[in-house]
mmCIF file of C-alpha atoms and ligand atoms in Angstrom:
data_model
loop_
_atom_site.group_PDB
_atom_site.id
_atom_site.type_symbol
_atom_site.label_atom_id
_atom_site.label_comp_id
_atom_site.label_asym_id
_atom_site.label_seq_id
_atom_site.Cartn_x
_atom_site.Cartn_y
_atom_site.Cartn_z
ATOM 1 C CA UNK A 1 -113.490 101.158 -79.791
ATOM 2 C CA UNK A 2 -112.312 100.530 -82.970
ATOM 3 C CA UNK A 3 -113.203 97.465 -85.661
ATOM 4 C CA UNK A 4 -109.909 96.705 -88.072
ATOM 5 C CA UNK A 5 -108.642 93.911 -90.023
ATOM 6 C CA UNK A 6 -106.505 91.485 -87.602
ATOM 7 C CA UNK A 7 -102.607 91.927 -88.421
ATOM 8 C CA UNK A 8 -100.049 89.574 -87.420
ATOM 9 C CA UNK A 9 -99.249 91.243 -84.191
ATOM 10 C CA UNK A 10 -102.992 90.274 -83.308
ATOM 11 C CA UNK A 11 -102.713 86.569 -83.662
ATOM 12 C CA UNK A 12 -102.319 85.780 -80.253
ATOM 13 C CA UNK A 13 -104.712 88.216 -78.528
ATOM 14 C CA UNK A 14 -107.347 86.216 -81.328
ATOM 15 C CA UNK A 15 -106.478 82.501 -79.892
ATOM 16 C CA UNK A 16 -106.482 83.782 -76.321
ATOM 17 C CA UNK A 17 -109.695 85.792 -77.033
ATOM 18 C CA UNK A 18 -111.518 82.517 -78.575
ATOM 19 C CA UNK A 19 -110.188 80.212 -75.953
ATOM 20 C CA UNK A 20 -111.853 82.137 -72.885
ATOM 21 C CA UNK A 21 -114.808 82.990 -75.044
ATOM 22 C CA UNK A 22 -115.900 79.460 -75.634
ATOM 23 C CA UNK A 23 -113.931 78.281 -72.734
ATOM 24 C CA UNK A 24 -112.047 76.099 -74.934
ATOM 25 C CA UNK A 25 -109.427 75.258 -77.511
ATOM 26 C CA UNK A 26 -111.224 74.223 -80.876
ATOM 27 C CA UNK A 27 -112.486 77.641 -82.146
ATOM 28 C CA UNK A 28 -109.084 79.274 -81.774
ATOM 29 C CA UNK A 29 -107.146 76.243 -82.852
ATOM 30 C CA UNK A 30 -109.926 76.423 -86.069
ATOM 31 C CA UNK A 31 -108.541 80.122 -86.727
ATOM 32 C CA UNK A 32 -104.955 79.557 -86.797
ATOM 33 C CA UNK A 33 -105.327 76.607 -88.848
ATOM 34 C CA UNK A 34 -107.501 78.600 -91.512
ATOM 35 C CA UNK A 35 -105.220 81.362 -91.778
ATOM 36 C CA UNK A 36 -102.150 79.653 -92.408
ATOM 37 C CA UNK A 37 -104.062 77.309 -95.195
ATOM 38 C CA UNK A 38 -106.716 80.006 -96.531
ATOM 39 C CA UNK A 39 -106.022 83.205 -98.206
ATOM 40 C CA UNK A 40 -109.972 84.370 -98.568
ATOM 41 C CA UNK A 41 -110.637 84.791 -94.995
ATOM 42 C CA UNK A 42 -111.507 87.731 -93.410
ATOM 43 C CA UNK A 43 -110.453 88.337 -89.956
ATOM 44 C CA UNK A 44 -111.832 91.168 -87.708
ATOM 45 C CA UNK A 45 -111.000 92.828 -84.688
ATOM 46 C CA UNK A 46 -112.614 95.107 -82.225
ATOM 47 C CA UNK A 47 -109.924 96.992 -80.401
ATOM 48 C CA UNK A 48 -110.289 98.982 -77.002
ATOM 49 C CA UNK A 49 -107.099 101.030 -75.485
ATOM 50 C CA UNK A 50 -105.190 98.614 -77.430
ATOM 51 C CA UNK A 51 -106.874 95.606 -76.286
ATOM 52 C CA UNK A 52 -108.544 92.762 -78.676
ATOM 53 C CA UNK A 53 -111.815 92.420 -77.198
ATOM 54 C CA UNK A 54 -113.536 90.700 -79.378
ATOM 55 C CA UNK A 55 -112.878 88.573 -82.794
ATOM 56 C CA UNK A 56 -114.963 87.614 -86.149
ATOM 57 C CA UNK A 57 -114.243 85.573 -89.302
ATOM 58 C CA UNK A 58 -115.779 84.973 -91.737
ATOM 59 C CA UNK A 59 -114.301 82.069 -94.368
ATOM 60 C CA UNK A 60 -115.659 80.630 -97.966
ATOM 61 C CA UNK A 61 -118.496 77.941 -98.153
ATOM 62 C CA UNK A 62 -119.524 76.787 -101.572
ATOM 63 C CA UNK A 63 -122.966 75.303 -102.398
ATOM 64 C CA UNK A 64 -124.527 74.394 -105.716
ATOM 65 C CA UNK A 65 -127.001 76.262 -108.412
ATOM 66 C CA UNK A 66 -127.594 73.184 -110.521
ATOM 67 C CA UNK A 67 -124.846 72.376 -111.982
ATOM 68 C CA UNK A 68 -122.314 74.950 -110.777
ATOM 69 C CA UNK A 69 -120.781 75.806 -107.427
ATOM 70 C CA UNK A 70 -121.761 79.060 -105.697
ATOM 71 C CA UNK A 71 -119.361 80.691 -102.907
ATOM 72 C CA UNK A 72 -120.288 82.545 -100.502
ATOM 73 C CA UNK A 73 -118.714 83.454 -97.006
ATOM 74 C CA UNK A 74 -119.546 81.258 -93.686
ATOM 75 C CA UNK A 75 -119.638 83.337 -90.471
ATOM 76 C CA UNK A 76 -117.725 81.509 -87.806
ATOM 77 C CA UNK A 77 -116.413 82.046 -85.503
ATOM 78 C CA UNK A 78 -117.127 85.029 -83.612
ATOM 79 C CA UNK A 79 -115.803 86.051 -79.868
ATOM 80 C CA UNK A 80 -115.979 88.501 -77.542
ATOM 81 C CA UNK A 81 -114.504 88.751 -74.448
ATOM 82 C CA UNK A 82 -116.264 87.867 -71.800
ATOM 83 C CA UNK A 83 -116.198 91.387 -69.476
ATOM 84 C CA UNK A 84 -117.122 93.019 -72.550
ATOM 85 C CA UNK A 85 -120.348 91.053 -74.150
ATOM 86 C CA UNK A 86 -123.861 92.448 -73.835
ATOM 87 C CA UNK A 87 -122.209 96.194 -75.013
ATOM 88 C CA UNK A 88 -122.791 95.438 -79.080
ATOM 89 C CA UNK A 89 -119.226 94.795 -79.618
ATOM 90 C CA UNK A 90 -120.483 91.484 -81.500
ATOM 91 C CA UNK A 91 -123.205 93.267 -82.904
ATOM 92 C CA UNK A 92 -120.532 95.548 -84.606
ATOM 93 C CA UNK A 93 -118.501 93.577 -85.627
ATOM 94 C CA UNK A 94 -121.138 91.527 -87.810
ATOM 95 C CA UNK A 95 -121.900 94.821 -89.738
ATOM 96 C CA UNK A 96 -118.828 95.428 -90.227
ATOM 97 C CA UNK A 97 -118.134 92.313 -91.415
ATOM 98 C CA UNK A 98 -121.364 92.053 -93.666
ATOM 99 C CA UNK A 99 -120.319 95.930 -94.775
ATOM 100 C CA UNK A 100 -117.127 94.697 -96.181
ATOM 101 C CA UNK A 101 -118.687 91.235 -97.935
ATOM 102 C CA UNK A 102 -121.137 93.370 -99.289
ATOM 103 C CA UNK A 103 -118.220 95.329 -100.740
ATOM 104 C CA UNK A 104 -116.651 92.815 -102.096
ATOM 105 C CA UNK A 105 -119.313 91.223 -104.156
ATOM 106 C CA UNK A 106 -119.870 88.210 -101.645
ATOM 107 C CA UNK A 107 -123.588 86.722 -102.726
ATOM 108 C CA UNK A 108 -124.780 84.838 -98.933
ATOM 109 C CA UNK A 109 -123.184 84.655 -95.287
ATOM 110 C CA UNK A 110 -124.497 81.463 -93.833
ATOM 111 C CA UNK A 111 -123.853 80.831 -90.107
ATOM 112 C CA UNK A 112 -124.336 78.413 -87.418
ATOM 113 C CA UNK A 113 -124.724 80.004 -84.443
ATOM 114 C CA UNK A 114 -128.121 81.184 -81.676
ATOM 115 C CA UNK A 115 -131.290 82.035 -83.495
ATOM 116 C CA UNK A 116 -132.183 84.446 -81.142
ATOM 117 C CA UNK A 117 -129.207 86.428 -81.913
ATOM 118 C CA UNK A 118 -128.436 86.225 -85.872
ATOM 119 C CA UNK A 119 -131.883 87.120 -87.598
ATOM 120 C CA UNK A 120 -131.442 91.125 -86.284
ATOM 121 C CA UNK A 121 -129.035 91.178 -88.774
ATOM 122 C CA UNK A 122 -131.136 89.913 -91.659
ATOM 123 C CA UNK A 123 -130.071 86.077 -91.189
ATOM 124 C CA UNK A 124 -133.022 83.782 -92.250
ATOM 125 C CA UNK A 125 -133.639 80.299 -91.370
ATOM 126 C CA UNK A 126 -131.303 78.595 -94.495
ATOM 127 C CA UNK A 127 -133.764 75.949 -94.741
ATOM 128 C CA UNK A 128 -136.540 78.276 -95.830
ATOM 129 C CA UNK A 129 -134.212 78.391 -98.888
ATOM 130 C CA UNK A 130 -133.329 74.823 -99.151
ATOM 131 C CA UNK A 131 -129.948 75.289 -98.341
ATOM 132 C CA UNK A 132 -128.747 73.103 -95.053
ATOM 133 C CA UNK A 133 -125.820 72.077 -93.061
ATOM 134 C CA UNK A 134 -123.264 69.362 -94.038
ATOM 135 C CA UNK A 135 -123.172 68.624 -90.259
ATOM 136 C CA UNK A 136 -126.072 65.919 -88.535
ATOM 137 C CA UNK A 137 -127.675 67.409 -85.645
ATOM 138 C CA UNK A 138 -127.818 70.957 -86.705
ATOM 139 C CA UNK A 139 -130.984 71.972 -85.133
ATOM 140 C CA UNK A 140 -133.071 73.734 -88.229
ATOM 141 C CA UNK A 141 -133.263 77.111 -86.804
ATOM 142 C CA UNK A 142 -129.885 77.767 -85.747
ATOM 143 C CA UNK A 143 -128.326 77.277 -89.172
ATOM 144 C CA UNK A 144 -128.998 80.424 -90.957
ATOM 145 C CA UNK A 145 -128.027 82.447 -94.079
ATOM 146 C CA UNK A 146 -128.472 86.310 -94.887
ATOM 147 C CA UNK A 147 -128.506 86.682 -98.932
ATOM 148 C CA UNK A 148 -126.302 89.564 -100.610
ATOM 149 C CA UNK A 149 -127.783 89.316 -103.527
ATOM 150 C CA UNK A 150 -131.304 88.266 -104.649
ATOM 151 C CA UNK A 151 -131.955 84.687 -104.065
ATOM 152 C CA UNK A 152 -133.819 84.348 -107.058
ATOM 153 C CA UNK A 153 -131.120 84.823 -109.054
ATOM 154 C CA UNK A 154 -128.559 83.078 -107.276
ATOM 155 C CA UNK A 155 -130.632 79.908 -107.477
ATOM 156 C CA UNK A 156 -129.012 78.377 -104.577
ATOM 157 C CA UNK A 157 -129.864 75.515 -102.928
ATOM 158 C CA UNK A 158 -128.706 71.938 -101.242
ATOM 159 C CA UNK A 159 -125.790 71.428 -98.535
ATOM 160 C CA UNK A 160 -123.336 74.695 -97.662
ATOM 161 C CA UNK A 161 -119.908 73.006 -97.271
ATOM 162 C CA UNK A 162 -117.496 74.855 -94.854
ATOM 163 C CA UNK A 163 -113.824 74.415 -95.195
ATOM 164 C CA UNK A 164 -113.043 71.259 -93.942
ATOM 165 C CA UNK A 165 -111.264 72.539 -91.106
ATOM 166 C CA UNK A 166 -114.245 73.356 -89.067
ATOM 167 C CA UNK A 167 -115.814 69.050 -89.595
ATOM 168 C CA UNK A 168 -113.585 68.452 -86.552
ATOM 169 C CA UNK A 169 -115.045 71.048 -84.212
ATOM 170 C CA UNK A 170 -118.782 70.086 -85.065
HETATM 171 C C1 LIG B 201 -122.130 85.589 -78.974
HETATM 172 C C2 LIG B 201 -121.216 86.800 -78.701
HETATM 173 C C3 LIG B 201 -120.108 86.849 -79.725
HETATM 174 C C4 LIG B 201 -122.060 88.065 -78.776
HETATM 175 O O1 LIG B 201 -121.225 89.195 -78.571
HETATM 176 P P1 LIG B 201 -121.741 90.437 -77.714
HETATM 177 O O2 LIG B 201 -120.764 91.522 -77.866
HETATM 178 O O3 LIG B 201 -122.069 89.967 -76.360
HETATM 179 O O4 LIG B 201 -123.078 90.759 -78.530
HETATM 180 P P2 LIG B 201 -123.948 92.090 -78.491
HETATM 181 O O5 LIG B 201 -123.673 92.849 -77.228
HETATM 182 O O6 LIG B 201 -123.802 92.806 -79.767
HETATM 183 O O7 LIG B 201 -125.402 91.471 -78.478
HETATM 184 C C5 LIG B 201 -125.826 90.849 -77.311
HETATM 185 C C6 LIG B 201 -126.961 89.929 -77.661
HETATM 186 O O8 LIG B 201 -126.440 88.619 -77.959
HETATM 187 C C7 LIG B 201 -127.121 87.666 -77.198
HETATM 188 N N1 LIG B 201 -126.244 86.557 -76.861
HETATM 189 C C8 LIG B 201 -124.986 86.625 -76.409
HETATM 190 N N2 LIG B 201 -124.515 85.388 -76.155
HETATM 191 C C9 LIG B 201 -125.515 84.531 -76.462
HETATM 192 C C10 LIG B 201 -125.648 83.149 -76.388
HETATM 193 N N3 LIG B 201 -124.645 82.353 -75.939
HETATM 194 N N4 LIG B 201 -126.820 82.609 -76.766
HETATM 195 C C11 LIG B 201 -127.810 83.389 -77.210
HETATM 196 N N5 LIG B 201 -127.748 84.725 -77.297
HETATM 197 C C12 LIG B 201 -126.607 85.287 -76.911
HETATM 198 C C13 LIG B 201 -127.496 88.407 -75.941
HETATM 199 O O9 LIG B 201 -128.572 87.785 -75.304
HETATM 200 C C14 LIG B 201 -127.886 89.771 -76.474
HETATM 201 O O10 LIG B 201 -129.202 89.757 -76.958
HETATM 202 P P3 LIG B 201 -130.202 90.988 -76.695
HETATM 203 O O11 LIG B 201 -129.589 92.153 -77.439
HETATM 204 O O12 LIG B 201 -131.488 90.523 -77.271
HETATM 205 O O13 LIG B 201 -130.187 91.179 -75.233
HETATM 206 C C15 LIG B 201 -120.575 86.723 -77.292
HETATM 207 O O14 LIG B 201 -121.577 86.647 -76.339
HETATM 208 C C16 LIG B 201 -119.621 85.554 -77.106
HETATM 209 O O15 LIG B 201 -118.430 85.690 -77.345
HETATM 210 N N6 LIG B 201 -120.145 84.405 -76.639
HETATM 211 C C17 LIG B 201 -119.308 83.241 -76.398
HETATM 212 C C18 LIG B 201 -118.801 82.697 -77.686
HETATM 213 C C19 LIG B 201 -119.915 82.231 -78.582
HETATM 214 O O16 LIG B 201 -120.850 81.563 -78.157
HETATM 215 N N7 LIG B 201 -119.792 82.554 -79.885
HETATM 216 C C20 LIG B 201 -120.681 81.973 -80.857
HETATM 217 C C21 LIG B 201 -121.435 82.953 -81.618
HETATM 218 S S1 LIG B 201 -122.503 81.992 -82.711
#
């Protein structure tokens, strides 16, 4: 298995992937929209015998240090096909994915996803930081946020805006 940035050719396997995944249209409707409007995102694949198994992507969130906005990178959202979860394909793909924002000088991933599954990578309850979601009803432990770069320094705090593509599906 293989984890690559998604190409063009991929686009398709990605909406079909999403759509069984979360047995729905909104999260692969969310990732076509961002890619034709957003240049910053980054878009994984995992790959088996040429098949797109599973998806990730990660797109920029800005928050505040006092005065000035902070990006960062929101994690969202991620997909694997069904016959293949429970293997570590998603597992691998949010290394990979963290690997290449750590690269790249990204300061914090934030994500809203299943607290039982995010924290083995180093995600943190966001709250603990004062950060929080721009969305009512989050539940407090599943929005979460894994820091790049000292949080100290960064200084961080307040709501974690998403692009606004994602305020429909939430
Ligand atoms: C969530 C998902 C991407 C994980 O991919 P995966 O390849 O199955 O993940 P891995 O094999 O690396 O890790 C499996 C772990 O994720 C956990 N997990 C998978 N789906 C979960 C869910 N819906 N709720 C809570 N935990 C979940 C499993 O319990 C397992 O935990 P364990 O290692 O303690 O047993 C995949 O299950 C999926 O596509 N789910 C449907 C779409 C979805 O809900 N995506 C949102 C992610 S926030």
């Amino acid at each position: 298995m293989e984890i690559r940035p998604e190409t063009d050719k991929d686009y398709v396997a990605i909406k079909a992937l999403n759509d069984l995944a979360f047995r729905g249209e909104a999260e692969g409707s969310i990732v076509d929209k961002i890619r034709s409007s957003c240049e910053e995102v980054i878009s994984l694949v995992a790959v088996e015998e040429g098949e797109v198994i599973g998806h990730i992507l990660f797109t920029p969130v800005a928050t505040m240090s006092g005065e000035d906005q902070v990006f960062g990178m929101g994690l969202a959202p991620m997909a694997v096909l069904p016959d293949y979860q429970n293997r570590g394909v998603g597992s691998l793909l949010v290394k990979e994915g963290v690997r290449i924002l750590n690269e790249i000088g990204c300061p914090f991933v934030v994500v809203l996803g299943h607290p039982n599954f995010y924290p083995r990578f180093g995600f943190e309850k966001a709250s603990s930081y004062a950060l929080r979601a721009e969305w009512d009803g989050v539940p407090d432990e599943a929005f979460m946020v894994l820091f790049l770069k000292e949080p100290q320094e960064l200084n961080v705090s307040g709501v974690v805006k998403f692009r606004a593509e994602f305020n429909k599906a939430v």
